[in-house]
PDB file of C-alpha atoms in Angstrom:
ATOM      1  CA  UNK S  71       2.450  16.784  -3.415  1.00 31.00           C
ATOM      2  CA  UNK S  72       4.944  16.749  -6.274  1.00 30.00           C
ATOM      3  CA  UNK S  73       7.110  13.790  -7.207  1.00 32.00           C
ATOM      4  CA  UNK S  74       9.447  14.442 -10.123  1.00 30.00           C
ATOM      5  CA  UNK S  75      10.922  11.899 -12.531  1.00 33.00           C
ATOM      6  CA  UNK S  76      14.479  12.553 -11.389  1.00 34.00           C
ATOM      7  CA  UNK S  77      13.708  12.077  -7.671  1.00 37.00           C
ATOM      8  CA  UNK S  78      16.497  10.212  -5.839  1.00 40.00           C
ATOM      9  CA  UNK S  79      18.432   9.759  -9.078  1.00 43.00           C
ATOM     10  CA  UNK S  80      16.009   7.193 -10.461  1.00 53.00           C
ATOM     11  CA  UNK S  81      15.283   7.089 -14.169  1.00 44.00           C
ATOM     12  CA  UNK S  82      13.693   4.757 -16.666  1.00 43.00           C
ATOM     13  CA  UNK S  83      15.053   1.219 -16.195  1.00 44.00           C
ATOM     14  CA  UNK S  84      17.630  -0.064 -18.646  1.00 44.00           C
ATOM     15  CA  UNK S  85      18.480  -3.670 -19.396  1.00 44.00           C
ATOM     16  CA  UNK S  86      20.375  -5.320 -16.520  1.00 44.00           C
ATOM     17  CA  UNK S  87      23.704  -7.028 -17.017  1.00 51.00           C
ATOM     18  CA  UNK S  88      23.635 -10.825 -16.892  1.00 63.00           C
ATOM     19  CA  UNK S  89      20.362 -12.696 -16.944  1.00 79.00           C
ATOM     20  CA  UNK S  90      17.236 -10.666 -17.694  1.00 91.00           C
ATOM     21  CA  UNK S  91      14.413 -10.212 -15.241  1.00 97.00           C
ATOM     22  CA  UNK S  92      11.845 -12.979 -15.216  1.00 97.00           C
ATOM     23  CA  UNK S  93       8.051 -12.766 -15.049  1.00 97.00           C
ATOM     24  CA  UNK S  94       7.609 -16.561 -15.195  1.00 96.00           C
ATOM     25  CA  UNK S  95       6.703 -17.215 -11.555  1.00 97.00           C
ATOM     26  CA  UNK S  96       6.141 -15.285  -8.361  1.00 97.00           C
ATOM     27  CA  UNK S  97       8.612 -15.040  -5.515  1.00 98.00           C
ATOM     28  CA  UNK S  98       7.885 -17.129  -2.427  1.00 97.00           C
ATOM     29  CA  UNK S  99       4.704 -15.894  -0.773  1.00 97.00           C
ATOM     30  CA  UNK S 100       6.405 -15.829   2.636  1.00 96.00           C
ATOM     31  CA  UNK S 101       8.989 -13.390   1.256  1.00 97.00           C
ATOM     32  CA  UNK S 102       6.302 -10.699   0.851  1.00 97.00           C
ATOM     33  CA  UNK S 103       4.147 -11.628   3.875  1.00 95.00           C
ATOM     34  CA  UNK S 104       1.316 -13.211   1.917  1.00 96.00           C
ATOM     35  CA  UNK S 105      -0.592 -16.393   2.707  1.00 95.00           C
ATOM     36  CA  UNK S 106      -2.158 -16.790  -0.729  1.00 94.00           C
ATOM     37  CA  UNK S 107       0.106 -17.279  -3.739  1.00 94.00           C
ATOM     38  CA  UNK S 108      -2.610 -15.668  -5.873  1.00 92.00           C
ATOM     39  CA  UNK S 109      -2.051 -12.321  -4.121  1.00 95.00           C
ATOM     40  CA  UNK S 110       1.698 -12.115  -4.880  1.00 97.00           C
ATOM     41  CA  UNK S 111       2.690  -9.617  -7.612  1.00 97.00           C
ATOM     42  CA  UNK S 112       6.488  -9.702  -7.375  1.00 98.00           C
ATOM     43  CA  UNK S 113       8.266 -12.192  -9.666  1.00 98.00           C
ATOM     44  CA  UNK S 114      11.991 -11.332  -9.585  1.00 98.00           C
ATOM     45  CA  UNK S 115      14.514  -8.977  -7.942  1.00 98.00           C
ATOM     46  CA  UNK S 116      18.096  -8.178  -8.991  1.00 97.00           C
ATOM     47  CA  UNK S 117      20.674  -6.475  -6.780  1.00 97.00           C
ATOM     48  CA  UNK S 118      22.753  -3.923  -8.747  1.00 96.00           C
ATOM     49  CA  UNK S 119      24.839  -2.871  -5.750  1.00 96.00           C
ATOM     50  CA  UNK S 120      25.111   0.535  -4.094  1.00 97.00           C
ATOM     51  CA  UNK S 121      21.613   0.076  -2.588  1.00 98.00           C
ATOM     52  CA  UNK S 122      19.964  -0.112  -6.023  1.00 98.00           C
ATOM     53  CA  UNK S 123      17.744  -2.867  -7.323  1.00 98.00           C
ATOM     54  CA  UNK S 124      15.721  -3.867 -10.352  1.00 98.00           C
ATOM     55  CA  UNK S 125      12.573  -5.932  -9.991  1.00 98.00           C
ATOM     56  CA  UNK S 126       9.784  -7.507 -12.005  1.00 98.00           C
ATOM     57  CA  UNK S 127       6.122  -7.669 -11.049  1.00 98.00           C
ATOM     58  CA  UNK S 128       3.040  -8.831 -12.890  1.00 97.00           C
ATOM     59  CA  UNK S 129      -0.308  -7.106 -12.504  1.00 95.00           C
ATOM     60  CA  UNK S 130      -3.189  -9.465 -13.390  1.00 92.00           C
ATOM     61  CA  UNK S 131      -6.023  -8.170 -15.502  1.00 87.00           C
ATOM     62  CA  UNK S 132      -8.476 -10.228 -13.464  1.00 85.00           C
ATOM     63  CA  UNK S 133      -7.525  -9.207  -9.914  1.00 86.00           C
ATOM     64  CA  UNK S 134     -10.791  -9.629  -7.958  1.00 83.00           C
ATOM     65  CA  UNK S 135     -10.307  -6.632  -5.661  1.00 86.00           C
ATOM     66  CA  UNK S 136      -8.583  -4.290  -8.109  1.00 84.00           C
ATOM     67  CA  UNK S 137      -9.907  -5.205 -11.573  1.00 76.00           C
ATOM     68  CA  UNK S 138      -8.786  -3.257 -14.600  1.00 74.00           C
ATOM     69  CA  UNK S 139     -10.859  -0.343 -15.853  1.00 74.00           C
ATOM     70  CA  UNK S 140     -13.058  -0.570 -18.914  1.00 77.00           C
ATOM     71  CA  UNK S 141     -10.127   0.546 -21.055  1.00 83.00           C
ATOM     72  CA  UNK S 142      -7.680  -1.950 -19.533  1.00 85.00           C
ATOM     73  CA  UNK S 143      -6.141   0.379 -16.946  1.00 92.00           C
ATOM     74  CA  UNK S 144      -5.148  -1.202 -13.638  1.00 93.00           C
ATOM     75  CA  UNK S 145      -6.289   0.096 -10.263  1.00 92.00           C
ATOM     76  CA  UNK S 146      -3.770   2.681  -8.931  1.00 94.00           C
ATOM     77  CA  UNK S 147      -3.451   0.848  -5.607  1.00 94.00           C
ATOM     78  CA  UNK S 148      -1.584  -1.892  -7.477  1.00 96.00           C
ATOM     79  CA  UNK S 149       1.316   0.580  -7.288  1.00 98.00           C
ATOM     80  CA  UNK S 150       1.055   0.695  -3.502  1.00 97.00           C
ATOM     81  CA  UNK S 151       0.907  -3.100  -3.234  1.00 97.00           C
ATOM     82  CA  UNK S 152       3.971  -3.480  -5.476  1.00 98.00           C
ATOM     83  CA  UNK S 153       5.821  -1.019  -3.226  1.00 98.00           C
ATOM     84  CA  UNK S 154       4.687  -2.912  -0.123  1.00 98.00           C
ATOM     85  CA  UNK S 155       6.007  -6.226  -1.472  1.00 98.00           C
ATOM     86  CA  UNK S 156       9.350  -4.691  -2.467  1.00 98.00           C
ATOM     87  CA  UNK S 157       9.531  -3.043   0.949  1.00 98.00           C
ATOM     88  CA  UNK S 158       9.430  -6.475   2.583  1.00 97.00           C
ATOM     89  CA  UNK S 159      11.400  -8.557   0.076  1.00 98.00           C
ATOM     90  CA  UNK S 160      14.427  -6.262  -0.285  1.00 98.00           C
ATOM     91  CA  UNK S 161      15.108  -5.729   3.460  1.00 98.00           C
ATOM     92  CA  UNK S 162      14.795  -9.435   4.296  1.00 97.00           C
ATOM     93  CA  UNK S 163      16.720 -10.699   1.261  1.00 97.00           C
ATOM     94  CA  UNK S 164      19.525  -8.127   1.110  1.00 97.00           C
ATOM     95  CA  UNK S 165      19.747  -6.360   4.489  1.00 97.00           C
ATOM     96  CA  UNK S 166      19.474  -9.289   6.910  1.00 95.00           C
ATOM     97  CA  UNK S 167      16.179  -8.117   8.392  1.00 96.00           C
ATOM     98  CA  UNK S 168      14.645 -11.275   9.949  1.00 93.00           C
ATOM     99  CA  UNK S 169      11.731 -12.726   7.989  1.00 86.00           C
ATOM    100  CA  UNK S 170       9.713 -12.754  11.203  1.00 89.00           C
ATOM    101  CA  UNK S 171      10.197  -9.042  11.882  1.00 94.00           C
ATOM    102  CA  UNK S 172       7.191  -6.742  12.080  1.00 95.00           C
ATOM    103  CA  UNK S 173       7.125  -4.202   9.223  1.00 96.00           C
ATOM    104  CA  UNK S 174       5.454  -0.897  10.068  1.00 96.00           C
ATOM    105  CA  UNK S 175       4.644   1.675   7.378  1.00 95.00           C
ATOM    106  CA  UNK S 176       5.532   5.209   8.452  1.00 97.00           C
ATOM    107  CA  UNK S 177       4.642   6.917   5.174  1.00 98.00           C
ATOM    108  CA  UNK S 178       3.702   5.917   1.633  1.00 98.00           C
ATOM    109  CA  UNK S 179       3.160   7.844  -1.592  1.00 98.00           C
ATOM    110  CA  UNK S 180       2.755   7.334  -5.310  1.00 98.00           C
ATOM    111  CA  UNK S 181       2.150   9.319  -8.466  1.00 98.00           C
ATOM    112  CA  UNK S 182       0.739   7.927 -11.710  1.00 98.00           C
ATOM    113  CA  UNK S 183       1.022   9.314 -15.242  1.00 98.00           C
ATOM    114  CA  UNK S 184      -2.288   8.462 -16.967  1.00 96.00           C
ATOM    115  CA  UNK S 185      -0.751   9.184 -20.375  1.00 97.00           C
ATOM    116  CA  UNK S 186       1.793   6.373 -20.112  1.00 97.00           C
ATOM    117  CA  UNK S 187       0.214   3.898 -17.668  1.00 96.00           C
ATOM    118  CA  UNK S 188      -0.169   0.386 -19.088  1.00 95.00           C
ATOM    119  CA  UNK S 189      -3.324  -1.107 -20.491  1.00 91.00           C
ATOM    120  CA  UNK S 190      -3.915  -4.841 -20.200  1.00 82.00           C
ATOM    121  CA  UNK S 191      -5.779  -6.005 -23.302  1.00 74.00           C
ATOM    122  CA  UNK S 192      -4.939  -9.623 -22.468  1.00 82.00           C
ATOM    123  CA  UNK S 193      -3.996 -11.534 -19.308  1.00 84.00           C
ATOM    124  CA  UNK S 194      -1.633  -9.227 -17.422  1.00 91.00           C
ATOM    125  CA  UNK S 195       0.881  -6.382 -17.530  1.00 95.00           C
ATOM    126  CA  UNK S 196       4.594  -7.017 -16.967  1.00 96.00           C
ATOM    127  CA  UNK S 197       5.954  -4.255 -14.735  1.00 98.00           C
ATOM    128  CA  UNK S 198       9.625  -3.327 -14.363  1.00 98.00           C
ATOM    129  CA  UNK S 199      10.703  -1.529 -11.195  1.00 98.00           C
ATOM    130  CA  UNK S 200      13.890   0.378 -10.447  1.00 98.00           C
ATOM    131  CA  UNK S 201      14.363   0.795  -6.699  1.00 98.00           C
ATOM    132  CA  UNK S 202      16.764   2.734  -4.474  1.00 98.00           C
ATOM    133  CA  UNK S 203      17.219   2.286  -0.733  1.00 98.00           C
ATOM    134  CA  UNK S 204      18.147   5.328   1.371  1.00 98.00           C
ATOM    135  CA  UNK S 205      17.971   6.515   4.982  1.00 98.00           C
ATOM    136  CA  UNK S 206      19.027   3.150   6.399  1.00 97.00           C
ATOM    137  CA  UNK S 207      18.557   3.059  10.169  1.00 96.00           C
ATOM    138  CA  UNK S 208      20.392   0.624  12.419  1.00 95.00           C
ATOM    139  CA  UNK S 209      20.160  -0.543  16.008  1.00 90.00           C
ATOM    140  CA  UNK S 210      22.807  -0.218  18.731  1.00 84.00           C
ATOM    141  CA  UNK S 211      26.346  -0.361  17.326  1.00 78.00           C
ATOM    142  CA  UNK S 212      24.898  -0.679  13.834  1.00 78.00           C
ATOM    143  CA  UNK S 213      24.391  -4.404  14.287  1.00 81.00           C
ATOM    144  CA  UNK S 214      21.027  -4.691  12.523  1.00 91.00           C
ATOM    145  CA  UNK S 215      18.783  -2.650  10.250  1.00 96.00           C
ATOM    146  CA  UNK S 216      15.714  -1.161  11.945  1.00 96.00           C
ATOM    147  CA  UNK S 217      14.327   0.958   9.116  1.00 98.00           C
ATOM    148  CA  UNK S 218      14.842   2.394   5.646  1.00 98.00           C
ATOM    149  CA  UNK S 219      13.300   4.378   2.831  1.00 98.00           C
ATOM    150  CA  UNK S 220      12.504   2.838  -0.552  1.00 98.00           C
ATOM    151  CA  UNK S 221      11.879   4.847  -3.732  1.00 98.00           C
ATOM    152  CA  UNK S 222      10.713   3.104  -6.892  1.00 98.00           C
ATOM    153  CA  UNK S 223      10.011   4.033 -10.504  1.00 98.00           C
ATOM    154  CA  UNK S 224       7.767   1.728 -12.501  1.00 98.00           C
ATOM    155  CA  UNK S 225       7.658   1.159 -16.246  1.00 98.00           C
ATOM    156  CA  UNK S 226       5.806  -1.093 -18.668  1.00 97.00           C
ATOM    157  CA  UNK S 227       6.516  -1.664 -22.327  1.00 94.00           C
ATOM    158  CA  UNK S 228       9.535   0.620 -22.051  1.00 95.00           C
ATOM    159  CA  UNK S 229       7.442   3.556 -20.768  1.00 97.00           C
ATOM    160  CA  UNK S 230       7.918   5.003 -17.308  1.00 98.00           C
ATOM    161  CA  UNK S 231       4.475   5.538 -15.775  1.00 98.00           C
ATOM    162  CA  UNK S 232       4.631   5.769 -11.987  1.00 98.00           C
ATOM    163  CA  UNK S 233       6.743   6.818  -9.014  1.00 98.00           C
ATOM    164  CA  UNK S 234       6.333   5.501  -5.484  1.00 98.00           C
ATOM    165  CA  UNK S 235       8.104   5.750  -2.180  1.00 98.00           C
ATOM    166  CA  UNK S 236       7.782   4.893   1.465  1.00 98.00           C
ATOM    167  CA  UNK S 237       9.518   4.603   4.808  1.00 98.00           C
ATOM    168  CA  UNK S 238       9.214   1.627   7.137  1.00 98.00           C
ATOM    169  CA  UNK S 239      10.395   0.443  10.548  1.00 97.00           C
ATOM    170  CA  UNK S 240      11.353  -3.147  11.314  1.00 97.00           C
ATOM    171  CA  UNK S 241      10.738  -4.429  14.843  1.00 95.00           C
ATOM    172  CA  UNK S 242      11.651  -7.773  16.361  1.00 92.00           C
ATOM    173  CA  UNK S 243       9.036  -9.642  18.368  1.00 92.00           C
ATOM    174  CA  UNK S 244      10.093  -8.274  21.743  1.00 91.00           C
ATOM    175  CA  UNK S 245      10.287  -4.651  20.608  1.00 91.00           C
ATOM    176  CA  UNK S 246       6.980  -4.963  18.802  1.00 94.00           C
ATOM    177  CA  UNK S 247       5.280  -6.367  21.893  1.00 93.00           C
ATOM    178  CA  UNK S 248       6.669  -3.497  23.979  1.00 91.00           C
ATOM    179  CA  UNK S 249       5.520  -0.976  21.370  1.00 91.00           C
ATOM    180  CA  UNK S 250       2.028  -2.438  21.278  1.00 91.00           C
ATOM    181  CA  UNK S 251       1.835  -2.488  25.069  1.00 86.00           C
ATOM    182  CA  UNK S 252       2.687   1.214  25.092  1.00 77.00           C
ATOM    183  CA  UNK S 253      -0.011   2.023  22.518  1.00 71.00           C
ATOM    184  CA  UNK S 254      -3.231   3.359  23.939  1.00 53.00           C
ATOM    185  CA  UNK S 255      -5.583   1.720  21.481  1.00 48.00           C
ATOM    186  CA  UNK S 256      -9.040   0.719  22.691  1.00 51.00           C
ATOM    187  CA  UNK S 257      -9.756  -2.862  21.689  1.00 50.00           C
ATOM    188  CA  UNK S 258     -13.311  -3.190  22.987  1.00 52.00           C
ATOM    189  CA  UNK S 259     -15.895  -3.671  20.261  1.00 55.00           C
ATOM    190  CA  UNK S 260     -18.474  -0.929  19.912  1.00 58.00           C
ATOM    191  CA  UNK S 261     -21.658  -1.309  17.904  1.00 61.00           C
ATOM    192  CA  UNK S 262     -22.461   1.541  15.537  1.00 70.00           C
ATOM    193  CA  UNK S 263     -26.081   2.254  16.286  1.00 66.00           C
ATOM    194  CA  UNK S 264     -27.368   3.332  12.882  1.00 73.00           C
ATOM    195  CA  UNK S 265     -24.578   2.329  10.511  1.00 90.00           C
ATOM    196  CA  UNK S 266     -25.391   2.249   6.809  1.00 95.00           C
ATOM    197  CA  UNK S 267     -22.965   0.458   4.528  1.00 97.00           C
ATOM    198  CA  UNK S 268     -22.624   2.133   1.099  1.00 97.00           C
ATOM    199  CA  UNK S 269     -23.212   0.081  -2.017  1.00 97.00           C
ATOM    200  CA  UNK S 270     -20.188  -1.090  -4.031  1.00 97.00           C
ATOM    201  CA  UNK S 271     -21.235   1.192  -6.893  1.00 96.00           C
ATOM    202  CA  UNK S 272     -21.052   4.276  -4.645  1.00 97.00           C
ATOM    203  CA  UNK S 273     -17.416   3.496  -3.863  1.00 97.00           C
ATOM    204  CA  UNK S 274     -16.325   2.113  -7.243  1.00 95.00           C
ATOM    205  CA  UNK S 275     -15.507  -1.355  -5.864  1.00 95.00           C
ATOM    206  CA  UNK S 276     -16.470  -4.699  -7.419  1.00 93.00           C
ATOM    207  CA  UNK S 277     -18.362  -6.376  -4.563  1.00 95.00           C
ATOM    208  CA  UNK S 278     -19.959  -5.862  -1.155  1.00 97.00           C
ATOM    209  CA  UNK S 279     -17.050  -7.585   0.587  1.00 96.00           C
ATOM    210  CA  UNK S 280     -14.697  -4.854  -0.746  1.00 97.00           C
ATOM    211  CA  UNK S 281     -16.513  -2.072   1.128  1.00 98.00           C
ATOM    212  CA  UNK S 282     -14.368  -0.817   4.016  1.00 98.00           C
ATOM    213  CA  UNK S 283     -16.473   2.056   5.365  1.00 98.00           C
ATOM    214  CA  UNK S 284     -19.881   2.729   6.901  1.00 97.00           C
ATOM    215  CA  UNK S 285     -21.806   5.912   7.583  1.00 96.00           C
ATOM    216  CA  UNK S 286     -23.379   6.395  11.007  1.00 94.00           C
ATOM    217  CA  UNK S 287     -25.195   9.585  11.864  1.00 86.00           C
ATOM    218  CA  UNK S 288     -23.344  11.576   9.206  1.00 89.00           C
ATOM    219  CA  UNK S 289     -19.931  10.265  10.327  1.00 96.00           C
ATOM    220  CA  UNK S 290     -17.885   7.867   8.188  1.00 97.00           C
ATOM    221  CA  UNK S 291     -16.088   5.025   9.954  1.00 98.00           C
ATOM    222  CA  UNK S 292     -13.492   2.511   8.843  1.00 98.00           C
ATOM    223  CA  UNK S 293     -15.374  -0.752   9.364  1.00 97.00           C
ATOM    224  CA  UNK S 294     -14.517  -3.471   6.794  1.00 97.00           C
ATOM    225  CA  UNK S 295     -17.432  -5.586   5.600  1.00 97.00           C
ATOM    226  CA  UNK S 296     -15.205  -8.671   5.430  1.00 96.00           C
ATOM    227  CA  UNK S 297     -12.598  -8.973   8.230  1.00 94.00           C
ATOM    228  CA  UNK S 298     -11.152 -11.965   6.343  1.00 94.00           C
ATOM    229  CA  UNK S 299     -10.994 -10.221   2.980  1.00 96.00           C
ATOM    230  CA  UNK S 300      -8.616 -12.216   0.702  1.00 94.00           C
ATOM    231  CA  UNK S 301      -6.519  -9.153  -0.181  1.00 95.00           C
ATOM    232  CA  UNK S 302      -6.791  -6.669   2.700  1.00 96.00           C
ATOM    233  CA  UNK S 303      -6.679  -9.345   5.416  1.00 96.00           C
ATOM    234  CA  UNK S 304      -4.735 -12.085   3.667  1.00 94.00           C
ATOM    235  CA  UNK S 305      -3.201 -12.812   7.077  1.00 91.00           C
ATOM    236  CA  UNK S 306      -4.134 -11.898  10.627  1.00 91.00           C
ATOM    237  CA  UNK S 307      -3.055  -8.531  11.996  1.00 92.00           C
ATOM    238  CA  UNK S 308      -3.540  -6.990  15.447  1.00 94.00           C
ATOM    239  CA  UNK S 309      -4.156  -3.565  13.859  1.00 96.00           C
ATOM    240  CA  UNK S 310      -5.425  -2.081  10.600  1.00 97.00           C
ATOM    241  CA  UNK S 311      -2.885  -2.596   7.771  1.00 96.00           C
ATOM    242  CA  UNK S 312      -1.593   0.442   5.897  1.00 96.00           C
ATOM    243  CA  UNK S 313      -3.312  -0.416   2.607  1.00 97.00           C
ATOM    244  CA  UNK S 314      -6.628  -0.746   4.449  1.00 98.00           C
ATOM    245  CA  UNK S 315      -6.173   2.820   5.718  1.00 98.00           C
ATOM    246  CA  UNK S 316      -5.348   4.069   2.232  1.00 98.00           C
ATOM    247  CA  UNK S 317      -8.242   2.305   0.512  1.00 98.00           C
ATOM    248  CA  UNK S 318     -10.587   3.289   3.318  1.00 98.00           C
ATOM    249  CA  UNK S 319      -9.650   6.929   2.748  1.00 98.00           C
ATOM    250  CA  UNK S 320     -10.195   6.518  -1.004  1.00 98.00           C
ATOM    251  CA  UNK S 321     -13.645   5.074  -0.366  1.00 98.00           C
ATOM    252  CA  UNK S 322     -14.510   7.847   2.092  1.00 98.00           C
ATOM    253  CA  UNK S 323     -13.481  10.425  -0.521  1.00 98.00           C
ATOM    254  CA  UNK S 324     -15.720   8.750  -3.103  1.00 97.00           C
ATOM    255  CA  UNK S 325     -18.605   8.819  -0.630  1.00 97.00           C
ATOM    256  CA  UNK S 326     -18.001  12.440   0.375  1.00 96.00           C
ATOM    257  CA  UNK S 327     -17.983  13.635  -3.234  1.00 97.00           C
ATOM    258  CA  UNK S 328     -20.968  11.618  -4.431  1.00 96.00           C
ATOM    259  CA  UNK S 329     -18.779   9.445  -6.619  1.00 96.00           C
ATOM    260  CA  UNK S 330     -17.049  12.376  -8.335  1.00 96.00           C
ATOM    261  CA  UNK S 331     -13.611  11.387  -7.012  1.00 97.00           C
ATOM    262  CA  UNK S 332     -12.879   7.672  -7.230  1.00 96.00           C
ATOM    263  CA  UNK S 333      -9.525   7.088  -8.971  1.00 96.00           C
ATOM    264  CA  UNK S 334      -6.625   8.941  -7.330  1.00 97.00           C
ATOM    265  CA  UNK S 335      -3.607   9.425  -9.582  1.00 98.00           C
ATOM    266  CA  UNK S 336      -1.439  10.504  -6.647  1.00 98.00           C
ATOM    267  CA  UNK S 337      -1.485  10.082  -2.899  1.00 98.00           C
ATOM    268  CA  UNK S 338       0.529  10.576   0.234  1.00 98.00           C
ATOM    269  CA  UNK S 339      -0.222   9.082   3.637  1.00 98.00           C
ATOM    270  CA  UNK S 340       1.580   9.302   6.969  1.00 98.00           C
ATOM    271  CA  UNK S 341       0.831   6.775   9.707  1.00 98.00           C
ATOM    272  CA  UNK S 342       1.233   8.616  13.009  1.00 97.00           C
ATOM    273  CA  UNK S 343       0.360   5.717  15.301  1.00 96.00           C
ATOM    274  CA  UNK S 344      -1.389   2.344  15.164  1.00 96.00           C
ATOM    275  CA  UNK S 345      -4.973   2.375  13.936  1.00 97.00           C
ATOM    276  CA  UNK S 346      -6.682  -0.323  15.973  1.00 95.00           C
ATOM    277  CA  UNK S 347      -9.374  -2.633  14.649  1.00 93.00           C
ATOM    278  CA  UNK S 348     -11.776  -1.409  17.360  1.00 91.00           C
ATOM    279  CA  UNK S 349     -13.419   0.902  17.943  1.00 93.00           C
ATOM    280  CA  UNK S 350     -13.916   1.810  14.256  1.00 95.00           C
ATOM    281  CA  UNK S 351     -11.772   4.797  13.302  1.00 97.00           C
ATOM    282  CA  UNK S 352     -13.454   7.954  12.030  1.00 98.00           C
ATOM    283  CA  UNK S 353     -12.439   8.836   8.455  1.00 98.00           C
ATOM    284  CA  UNK S 354     -12.689  12.563   7.749  1.00 98.00           C
ATOM    285  CA  UNK S 355     -12.351  13.810   4.160  1.00 97.00           C
ATOM    286  CA  UNK S 356     -12.405  17.351   2.828  1.00 97.00           C
ATOM    287  CA  UNK S 357     -12.273  17.982  -0.912  1.00 96.00           C
ATOM    288  CA  UNK S 358     -10.651  21.020  -2.502  1.00 96.00           C
ATOM    289  CA  UNK S 359     -11.311  20.815  -6.229  1.00 96.00           C
ATOM    290  CA  UNK S 360      -9.548  17.681  -7.454  1.00 97.00           C
ATOM    291  CA  UNK S 361      -7.709  17.147  -4.157  1.00 98.00           C
ATOM    292  CA  UNK S 362      -9.018  15.418  -1.052  1.00 98.00           C
ATOM    293  CA  UNK S 363      -7.377  15.758   2.352  1.00 98.00           C
ATOM    294  CA  UNK S 364      -8.119  12.968   4.815  1.00 98.00           C
ATOM    295  CA  UNK S 365      -7.568  12.154   8.463  1.00 98.00           C
ATOM    296  CA  UNK S 366      -8.278   9.074  10.571  1.00 98.00           C
ATOM    297  CA  UNK S 367      -9.133   9.542  14.235  1.00 98.00           C
ATOM    298  CA  UNK S 368      -9.636   6.982  16.961  1.00 95.00           C
ATOM    299  CA  UNK S 369     -10.780   7.799  20.481  1.00 89.00           C
ATOM    300  CA  UNK S 370     -10.226  11.447  19.540  1.00 92.00           C
ATOM    301  CA  UNK S 371      -6.580  10.857  18.572  1.00 96.00           C
ATOM    302  CA  UNK S 372      -5.314  11.269  15.002  1.00 98.00           C
ATOM    303  CA  UNK S 373      -3.740   8.027  13.728  1.00 98.00           C
ATOM    304  CA  UNK S 374      -3.103   8.811  10.043  1.00 98.00           C
ATOM    305  CA  UNK S 375      -3.259  11.777   7.651  1.00 98.00           C
ATOM    306  CA  UNK S 376      -2.919  12.122   3.917  1.00 98.00           C
ATOM    307  CA  UNK S 377      -3.808  13.639   0.579  1.00 98.00           C
ATOM    308  CA  UNK S 378      -5.430  12.117  -2.514  1.00 98.00           C
ATOM    309  CA  UNK S 379      -5.189  13.819  -5.910  1.00 98.00           C
ATOM    310  CA  UNK S 380      -7.396  13.258  -8.943  1.00 98.00           C
ATOM    311  CA  UNK S 381      -7.508  14.350 -12.559  1.00 95.00           C
TER     312      UNK S 381
END
């Protein structure tokens, strides 16, 4: 996977006309589908026209799930969460997508430059995002937006350090219900007979509640230790959220490589179909040097695939 600096015409953000971006307070939690205000990263968004936006986000140094590294570096999945919040805020605020619509991730990717990524010696890092919307999909007669692609470049302290992108679908309640009814997910709970939950240290996570995988008979399953985790399950969902799939794959890669691969600097994931909460999905990882290819399977059917890259 290669994401270049000039992708989609995005470059390092320059100062916006009019009032500057603000990092003083977060946007409304409902605007990014969060229940807890403490989990909101986005603080401001400016519309520059022509499907281009500039946004501000603040990454806390003390985030309980994604704490900074020993040298002040933030967890790379903060990039994915910033993209997720922008991918909800921009469509609802500027493209008339109903706030109650269901947002489904089709694909997500990011790439991080370790040489320029921010360090947080004090309370937080102020992040500036430049975003471009493309591939806008509409319903019958073009009356409403049903999907789009969002590409973002992120900078801090005037230095561009990351690139991210993703595609999402937006479904109203009726369409979502029909889509879920057509899915062939198995919702019955199944007990893993000899499941062993890895220690937080094995997966490079802060606490036992952050562990998302178990090993049972040599097979790794996606089986979160805390189904009410304050970040991953901030609100109820009838399927596994996209960031749970991505972090579960990261943890499975760490487990498969004996802790050699823990901090991906780039990733790409495609969600093929819903990954249900039950039965636990199998997470298969194969490492090739500093790259790990992963796949999630449920009831023998592949639900998501992706690649993680490491230094």
